[in-house]
CSV table of C-alpha atoms in Angstrom, one decimal:
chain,number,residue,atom,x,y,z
B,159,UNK,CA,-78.9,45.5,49.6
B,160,UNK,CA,-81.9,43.7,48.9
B,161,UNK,CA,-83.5,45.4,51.8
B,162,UNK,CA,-83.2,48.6,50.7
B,163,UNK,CA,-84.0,47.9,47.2
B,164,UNK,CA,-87.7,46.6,48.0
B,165,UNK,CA,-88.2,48.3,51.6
B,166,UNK,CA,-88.7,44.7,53.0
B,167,UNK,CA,-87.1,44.5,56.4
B,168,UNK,CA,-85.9,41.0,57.5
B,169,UNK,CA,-83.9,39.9,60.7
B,170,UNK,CA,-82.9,37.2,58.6
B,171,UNK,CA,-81.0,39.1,55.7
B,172,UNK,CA,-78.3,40.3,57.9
B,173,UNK,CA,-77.5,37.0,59.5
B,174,UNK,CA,-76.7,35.3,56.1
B,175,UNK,CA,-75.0,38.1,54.7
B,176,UNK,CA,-72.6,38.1,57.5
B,177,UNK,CA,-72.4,34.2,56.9
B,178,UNK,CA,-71.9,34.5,53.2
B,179,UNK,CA,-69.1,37.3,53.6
B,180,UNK,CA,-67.0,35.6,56.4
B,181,UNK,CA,-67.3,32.3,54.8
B,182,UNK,CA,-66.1,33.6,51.9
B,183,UNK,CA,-63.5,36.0,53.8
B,184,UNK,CA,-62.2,32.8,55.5
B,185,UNK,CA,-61.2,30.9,52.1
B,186,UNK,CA,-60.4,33.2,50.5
B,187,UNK,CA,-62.8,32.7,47.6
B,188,UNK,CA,-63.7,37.0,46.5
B,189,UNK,CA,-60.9,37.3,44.0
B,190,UNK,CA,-61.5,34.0,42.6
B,191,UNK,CA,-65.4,34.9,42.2
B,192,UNK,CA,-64.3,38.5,41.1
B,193,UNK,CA,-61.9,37.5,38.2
B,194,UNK,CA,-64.9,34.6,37.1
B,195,UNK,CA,-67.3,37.6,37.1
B,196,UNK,CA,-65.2,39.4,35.0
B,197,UNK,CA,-63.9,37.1,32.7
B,198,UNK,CA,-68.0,36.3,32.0
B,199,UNK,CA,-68.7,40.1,31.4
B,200,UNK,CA,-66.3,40.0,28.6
B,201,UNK,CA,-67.3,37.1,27.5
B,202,UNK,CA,-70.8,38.2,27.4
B,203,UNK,CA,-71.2,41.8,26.6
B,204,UNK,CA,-72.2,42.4,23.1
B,205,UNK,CA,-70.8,46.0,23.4
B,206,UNK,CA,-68.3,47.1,25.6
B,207,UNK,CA,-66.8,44.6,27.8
B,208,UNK,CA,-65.2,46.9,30.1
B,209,UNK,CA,-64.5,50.4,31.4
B,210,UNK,CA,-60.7,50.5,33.4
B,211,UNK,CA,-61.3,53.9,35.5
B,212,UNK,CA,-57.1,54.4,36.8
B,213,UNK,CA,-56.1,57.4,39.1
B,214,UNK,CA,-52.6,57.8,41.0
B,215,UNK,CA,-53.2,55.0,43.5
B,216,UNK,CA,-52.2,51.7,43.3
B,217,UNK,CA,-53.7,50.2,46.2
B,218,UNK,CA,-52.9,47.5,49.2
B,219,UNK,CA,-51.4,44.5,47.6
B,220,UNK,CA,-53.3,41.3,48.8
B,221,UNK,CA,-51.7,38.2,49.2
B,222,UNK,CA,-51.4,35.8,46.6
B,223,UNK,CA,-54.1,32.7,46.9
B,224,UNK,CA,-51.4,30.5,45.3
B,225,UNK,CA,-47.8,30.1,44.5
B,226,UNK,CA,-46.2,27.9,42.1
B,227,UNK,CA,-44.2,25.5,44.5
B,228,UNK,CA,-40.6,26.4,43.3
B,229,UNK,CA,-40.9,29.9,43.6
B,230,UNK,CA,-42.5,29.8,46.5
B,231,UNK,CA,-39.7,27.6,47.9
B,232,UNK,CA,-37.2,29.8,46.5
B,233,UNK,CA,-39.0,32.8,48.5
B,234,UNK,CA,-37.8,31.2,51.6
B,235,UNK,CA,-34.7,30.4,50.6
B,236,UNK,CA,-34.1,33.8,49.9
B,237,UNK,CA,-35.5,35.3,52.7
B,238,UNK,CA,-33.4,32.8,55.2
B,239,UNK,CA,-30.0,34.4,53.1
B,240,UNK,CA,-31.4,38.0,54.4
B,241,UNK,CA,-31.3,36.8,57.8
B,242,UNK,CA,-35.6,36.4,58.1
B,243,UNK,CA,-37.9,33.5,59.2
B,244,UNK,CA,-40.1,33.4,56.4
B,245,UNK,CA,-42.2,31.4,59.3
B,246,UNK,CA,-45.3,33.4,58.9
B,247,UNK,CA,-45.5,32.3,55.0
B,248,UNK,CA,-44.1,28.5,55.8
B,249,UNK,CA,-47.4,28.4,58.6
B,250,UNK,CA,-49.7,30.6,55.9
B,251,UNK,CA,-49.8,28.2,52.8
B,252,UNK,CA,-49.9,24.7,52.5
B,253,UNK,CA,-48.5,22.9,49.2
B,254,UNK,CA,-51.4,21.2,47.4
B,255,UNK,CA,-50.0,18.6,45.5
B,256,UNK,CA,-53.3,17.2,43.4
B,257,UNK,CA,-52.2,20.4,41.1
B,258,UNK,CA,-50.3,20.1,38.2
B,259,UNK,CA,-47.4,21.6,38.4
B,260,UNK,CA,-47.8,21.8,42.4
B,261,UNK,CA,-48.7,25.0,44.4
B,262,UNK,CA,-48.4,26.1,48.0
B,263,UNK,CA,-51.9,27.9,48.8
B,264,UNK,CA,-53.1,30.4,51.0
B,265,UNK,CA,-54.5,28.4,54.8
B,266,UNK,CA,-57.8,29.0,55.4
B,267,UNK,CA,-58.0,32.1,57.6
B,268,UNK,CA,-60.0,30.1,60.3
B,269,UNK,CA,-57.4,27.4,60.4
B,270,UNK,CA,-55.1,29.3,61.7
B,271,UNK,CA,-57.5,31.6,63.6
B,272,UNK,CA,-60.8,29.4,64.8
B,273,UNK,CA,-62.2,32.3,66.1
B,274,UNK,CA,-62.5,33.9,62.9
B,275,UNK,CA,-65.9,32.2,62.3
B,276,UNK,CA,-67.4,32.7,66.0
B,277,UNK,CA,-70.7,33.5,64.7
B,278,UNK,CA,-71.6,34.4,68.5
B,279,UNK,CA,-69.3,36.3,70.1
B,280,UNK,CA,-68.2,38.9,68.0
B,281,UNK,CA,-65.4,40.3,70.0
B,282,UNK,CA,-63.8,37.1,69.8
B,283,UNK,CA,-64.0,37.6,65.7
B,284,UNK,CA,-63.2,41.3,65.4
B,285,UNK,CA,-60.3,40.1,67.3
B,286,UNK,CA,-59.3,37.6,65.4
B,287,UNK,CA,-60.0,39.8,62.6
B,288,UNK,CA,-57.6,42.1,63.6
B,289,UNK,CA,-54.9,39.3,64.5
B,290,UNK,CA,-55.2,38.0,60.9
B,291,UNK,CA,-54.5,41.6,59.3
B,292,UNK,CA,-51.9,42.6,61.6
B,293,UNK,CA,-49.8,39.4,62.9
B,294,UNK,CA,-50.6,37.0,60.0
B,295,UNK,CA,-51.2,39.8,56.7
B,296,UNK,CA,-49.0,42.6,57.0
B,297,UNK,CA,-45.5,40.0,58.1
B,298,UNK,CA,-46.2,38.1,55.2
B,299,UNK,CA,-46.7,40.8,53.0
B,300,UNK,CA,-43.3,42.3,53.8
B,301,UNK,CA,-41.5,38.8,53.5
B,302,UNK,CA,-42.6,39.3,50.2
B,303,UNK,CA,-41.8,41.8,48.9
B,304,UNK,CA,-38.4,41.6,50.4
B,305,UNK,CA,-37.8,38.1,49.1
B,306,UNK,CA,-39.6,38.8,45.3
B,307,UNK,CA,-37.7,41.8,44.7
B,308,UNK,CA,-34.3,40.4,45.8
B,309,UNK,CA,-34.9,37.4,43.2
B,310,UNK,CA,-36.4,39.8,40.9
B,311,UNK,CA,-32.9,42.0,40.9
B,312,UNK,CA,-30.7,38.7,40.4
B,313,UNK,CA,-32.7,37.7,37.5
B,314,UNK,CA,-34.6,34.5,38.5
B,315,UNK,CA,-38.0,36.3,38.9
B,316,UNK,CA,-38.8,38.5,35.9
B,317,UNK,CA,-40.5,42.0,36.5
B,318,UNK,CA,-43.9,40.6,35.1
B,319,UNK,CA,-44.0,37.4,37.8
B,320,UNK,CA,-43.2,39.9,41.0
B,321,UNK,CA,-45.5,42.5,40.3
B,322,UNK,CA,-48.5,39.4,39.6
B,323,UNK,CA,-47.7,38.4,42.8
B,324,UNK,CA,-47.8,41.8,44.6
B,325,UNK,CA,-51.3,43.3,42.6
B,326,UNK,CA,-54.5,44.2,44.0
B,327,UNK,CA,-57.0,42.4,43.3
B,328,UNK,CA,-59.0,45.4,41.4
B,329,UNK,CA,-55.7,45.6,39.2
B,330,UNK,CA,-55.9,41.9,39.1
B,331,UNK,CA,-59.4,41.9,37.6
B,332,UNK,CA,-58.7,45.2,35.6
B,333,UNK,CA,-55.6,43.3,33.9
B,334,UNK,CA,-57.0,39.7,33.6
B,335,UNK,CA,-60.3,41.6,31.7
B,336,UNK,CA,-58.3,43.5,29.2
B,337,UNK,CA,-55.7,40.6,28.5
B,338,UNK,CA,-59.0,38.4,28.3
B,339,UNK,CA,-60.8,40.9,25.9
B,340,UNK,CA,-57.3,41.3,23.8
B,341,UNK,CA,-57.2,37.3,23.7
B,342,UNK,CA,-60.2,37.3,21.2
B,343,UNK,CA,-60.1,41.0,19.9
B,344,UNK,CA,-59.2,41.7,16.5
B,345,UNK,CA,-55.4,42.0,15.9
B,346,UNK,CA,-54.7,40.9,20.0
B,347,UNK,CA,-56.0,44.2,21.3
B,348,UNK,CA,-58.9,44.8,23.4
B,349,UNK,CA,-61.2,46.5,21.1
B,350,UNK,CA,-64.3,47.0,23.6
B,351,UNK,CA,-62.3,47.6,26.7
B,352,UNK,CA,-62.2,51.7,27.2
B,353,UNK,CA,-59.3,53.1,30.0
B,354,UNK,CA,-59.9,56.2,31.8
B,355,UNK,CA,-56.5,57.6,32.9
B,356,UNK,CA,-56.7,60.5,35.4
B,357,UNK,CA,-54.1,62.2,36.7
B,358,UNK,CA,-53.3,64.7,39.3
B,359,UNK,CA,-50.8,67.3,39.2
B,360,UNK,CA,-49.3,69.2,42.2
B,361,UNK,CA,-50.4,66.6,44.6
B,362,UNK,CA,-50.1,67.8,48.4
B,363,UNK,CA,-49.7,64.5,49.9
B,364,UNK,CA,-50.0,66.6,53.4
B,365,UNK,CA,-54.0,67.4,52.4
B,366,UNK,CA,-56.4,64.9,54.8
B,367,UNK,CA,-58.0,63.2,52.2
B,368,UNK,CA,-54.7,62.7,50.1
B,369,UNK,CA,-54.6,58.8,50.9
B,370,UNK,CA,-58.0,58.5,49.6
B,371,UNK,CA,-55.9,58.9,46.0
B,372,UNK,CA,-52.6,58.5,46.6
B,373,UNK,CA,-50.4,55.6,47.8
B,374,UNK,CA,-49.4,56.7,51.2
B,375,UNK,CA,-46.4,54.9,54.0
B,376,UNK,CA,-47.1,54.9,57.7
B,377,UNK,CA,-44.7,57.9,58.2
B,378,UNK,CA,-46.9,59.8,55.9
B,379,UNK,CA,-44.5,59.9,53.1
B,380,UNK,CA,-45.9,58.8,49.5
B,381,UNK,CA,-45.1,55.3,48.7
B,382,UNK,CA,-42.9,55.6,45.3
B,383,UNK,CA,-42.5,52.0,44.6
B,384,UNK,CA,-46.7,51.7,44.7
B,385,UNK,CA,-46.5,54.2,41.8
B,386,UNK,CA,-43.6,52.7,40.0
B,387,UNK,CA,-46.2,49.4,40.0
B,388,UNK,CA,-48.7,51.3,39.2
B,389,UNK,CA,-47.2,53.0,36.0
B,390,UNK,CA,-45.9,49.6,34.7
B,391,UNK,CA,-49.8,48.5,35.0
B,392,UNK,CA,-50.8,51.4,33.3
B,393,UNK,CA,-48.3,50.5,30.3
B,394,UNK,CA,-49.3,47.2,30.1
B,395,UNK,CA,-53.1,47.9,29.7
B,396,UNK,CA,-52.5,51.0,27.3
B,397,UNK,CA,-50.2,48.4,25.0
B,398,UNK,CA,-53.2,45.7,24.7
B,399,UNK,CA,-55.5,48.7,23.8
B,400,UNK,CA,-56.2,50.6,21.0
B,401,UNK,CA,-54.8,53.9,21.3
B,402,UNK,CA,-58.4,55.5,20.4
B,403,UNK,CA,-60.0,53.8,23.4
B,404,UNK,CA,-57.3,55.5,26.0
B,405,UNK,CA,-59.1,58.1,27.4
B,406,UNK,CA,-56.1,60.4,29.5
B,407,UNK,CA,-57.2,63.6,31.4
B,408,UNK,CA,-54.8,65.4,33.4
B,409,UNK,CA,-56.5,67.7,36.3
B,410,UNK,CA,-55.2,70.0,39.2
B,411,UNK,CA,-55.2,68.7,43.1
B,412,UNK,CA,-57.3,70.4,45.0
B,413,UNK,CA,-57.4,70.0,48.8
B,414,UNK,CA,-60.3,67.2,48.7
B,415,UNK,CA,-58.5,65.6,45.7
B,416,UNK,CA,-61.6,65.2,43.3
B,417,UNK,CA,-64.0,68.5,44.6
B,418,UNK,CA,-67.3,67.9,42.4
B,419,UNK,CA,-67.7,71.9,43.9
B,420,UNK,CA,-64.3,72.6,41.4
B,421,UNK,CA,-65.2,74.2,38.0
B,422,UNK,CA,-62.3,72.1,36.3
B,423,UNK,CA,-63.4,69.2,37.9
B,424,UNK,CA,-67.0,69.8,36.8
B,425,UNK,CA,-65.3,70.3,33.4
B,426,UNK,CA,-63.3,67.1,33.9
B,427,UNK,CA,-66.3,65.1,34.7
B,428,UNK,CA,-68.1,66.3,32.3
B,429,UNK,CA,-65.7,65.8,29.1
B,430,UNK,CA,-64.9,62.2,30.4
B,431,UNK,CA,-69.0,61.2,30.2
B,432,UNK,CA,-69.1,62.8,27.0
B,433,UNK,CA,-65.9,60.9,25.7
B,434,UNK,CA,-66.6,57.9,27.5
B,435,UNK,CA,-69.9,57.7,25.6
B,436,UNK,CA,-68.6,58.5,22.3
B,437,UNK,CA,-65.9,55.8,22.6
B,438,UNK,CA,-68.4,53.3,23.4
B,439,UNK,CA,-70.8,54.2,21.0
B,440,UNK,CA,-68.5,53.4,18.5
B,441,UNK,CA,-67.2,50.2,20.3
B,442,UNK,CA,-71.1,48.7,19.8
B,443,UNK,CA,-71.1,49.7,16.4
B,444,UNK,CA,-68.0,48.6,15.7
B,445,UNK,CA,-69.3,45.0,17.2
B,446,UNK,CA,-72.3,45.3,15.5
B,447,UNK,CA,-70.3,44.9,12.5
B,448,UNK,CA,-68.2,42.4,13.0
């Protein structure tokens, strides 16, 4: 990036980007950096803090970096009544006991994959690479969402704990922001936070690009518990803002979901600059005043 920005070419740039990224890949540390980012831009904008831009997808949960030691426990408890191991999350995270209370986090990636750092042989990495997402991610994953939802539907898991541990981390930082900007907003609502809702309607899920903004199952069929989560995210942000700073638009599928080449998209695009500017125009002022 820094490359392109100042035309310098440098064999050395690539090298420690890779280094930085796998590094940071390997422990795990992006969403901790992310929500630190975020929390500081709220913390630090004098105007609007942030802009929430939601669509129909929910995205590919992540797995949790931590979880609290008794659910965690409870998770394979439950998952041995249903007949499953669980031994892909018992290998996967570790319980830390310096915490208080106690968590189990997530391993290291290259702790349970060495190869995962091979800074010379990159077949070796992509491989591991590919273990890690296939054999390590996706099992876990599944165990769960199996277990969390089982607890969840006999009560000792509210609705709220699941779905935290189950979010993406873009709906992680989305959420954590707005809470955070609610936290010290007037009346507990996050006065400079502005949420663009858009909205298809008459989405072909058969189109190419329709997993590009849609929540899609191997099989091809659109994943309805995805947009269940995401509809409870949506209601949680839109209850810690103000209603004026929910911006919702509603616009037609077309075959490339958002066609720039569409006239209603144009006119889409177009309204939601305009109103996104207004809105924060009269967030600044707003802060300028308090």
């Amino acid at each position: 990036e820094i490359a392109e920005v100042t035309g310098v070419q440098t064999c050395a740039l690539p090298i420690s980007r890779w280094e930085l990224d796998q590094e940071r890949d390997a422990s795990h540390s992006e969403r901790a950096v992310r929500l630190r980012e975020t929390r500081r831009a709220v913390q630090a904008s004098v105007g609007p803090a942030l802009i929430v831009v939601l669509g129909d997808k929910f995205g590919r949960p992540q797995l949790p970096g931590s979880i609290d030691a008794p659910t965690f426990e409870a998770i394979l408890v439950e998952l041995a009544k249903q007949g499953r191991t669980g031994e892909r999350l018992a290998n996967g995270y570790v319980k830390d006991t310096n915490t208080v209370p106690p968590v189990y986090k997530l391993q290291r990636i290259d702790n349970l994959l060495p190869d995962f750092l091979d800074a010379l042989d990159s077949k070796r990495r992509e491989q591991a690479e590919h273990t890690w997402r296939t054999e390590h991610v996706a099992p876990m994953l599944e165990d769960l969402k199996v277990a969390l939802s089982a607890m969840q539907q006999q009560g000792s898991l509210s609705q709220a704990e699941a779905d935290r541990y189950l979010q993406p981390t873009t709906m992680q930082d989305a959420l954590q922001g707005v809470l955070h900007d609610a936290a010290t907003g007037r009346g507990k609502k996050a006065i400079r936070t502005l949420l663009v809702n858009r909205c298809f309607t008459q989405i072909n899920a058969g189109d190419p690009l329709a997993t590009e903004y849609l929540d899609m199952k191997s099989n091809g069929v659109q994943d309805a518990q995805a947009a269940i989560a995401l509809e409870r995210l949506k209601s949680t942000l839109k209850a810690a803002i103000p209603p004026e700073n929910v911006l919702d638009f509603s616009i037609p599928w077309a075959p490339e979901g958002l066609d720039v080449k569409m006239e209603r998209h144009q006119v889409y695009l177009s309204q939601m600059g305009d109103k996104v500017t207004e809105v924060a125009a009269k967030v600044q002022i707003g802060r300028a005043h308090v």
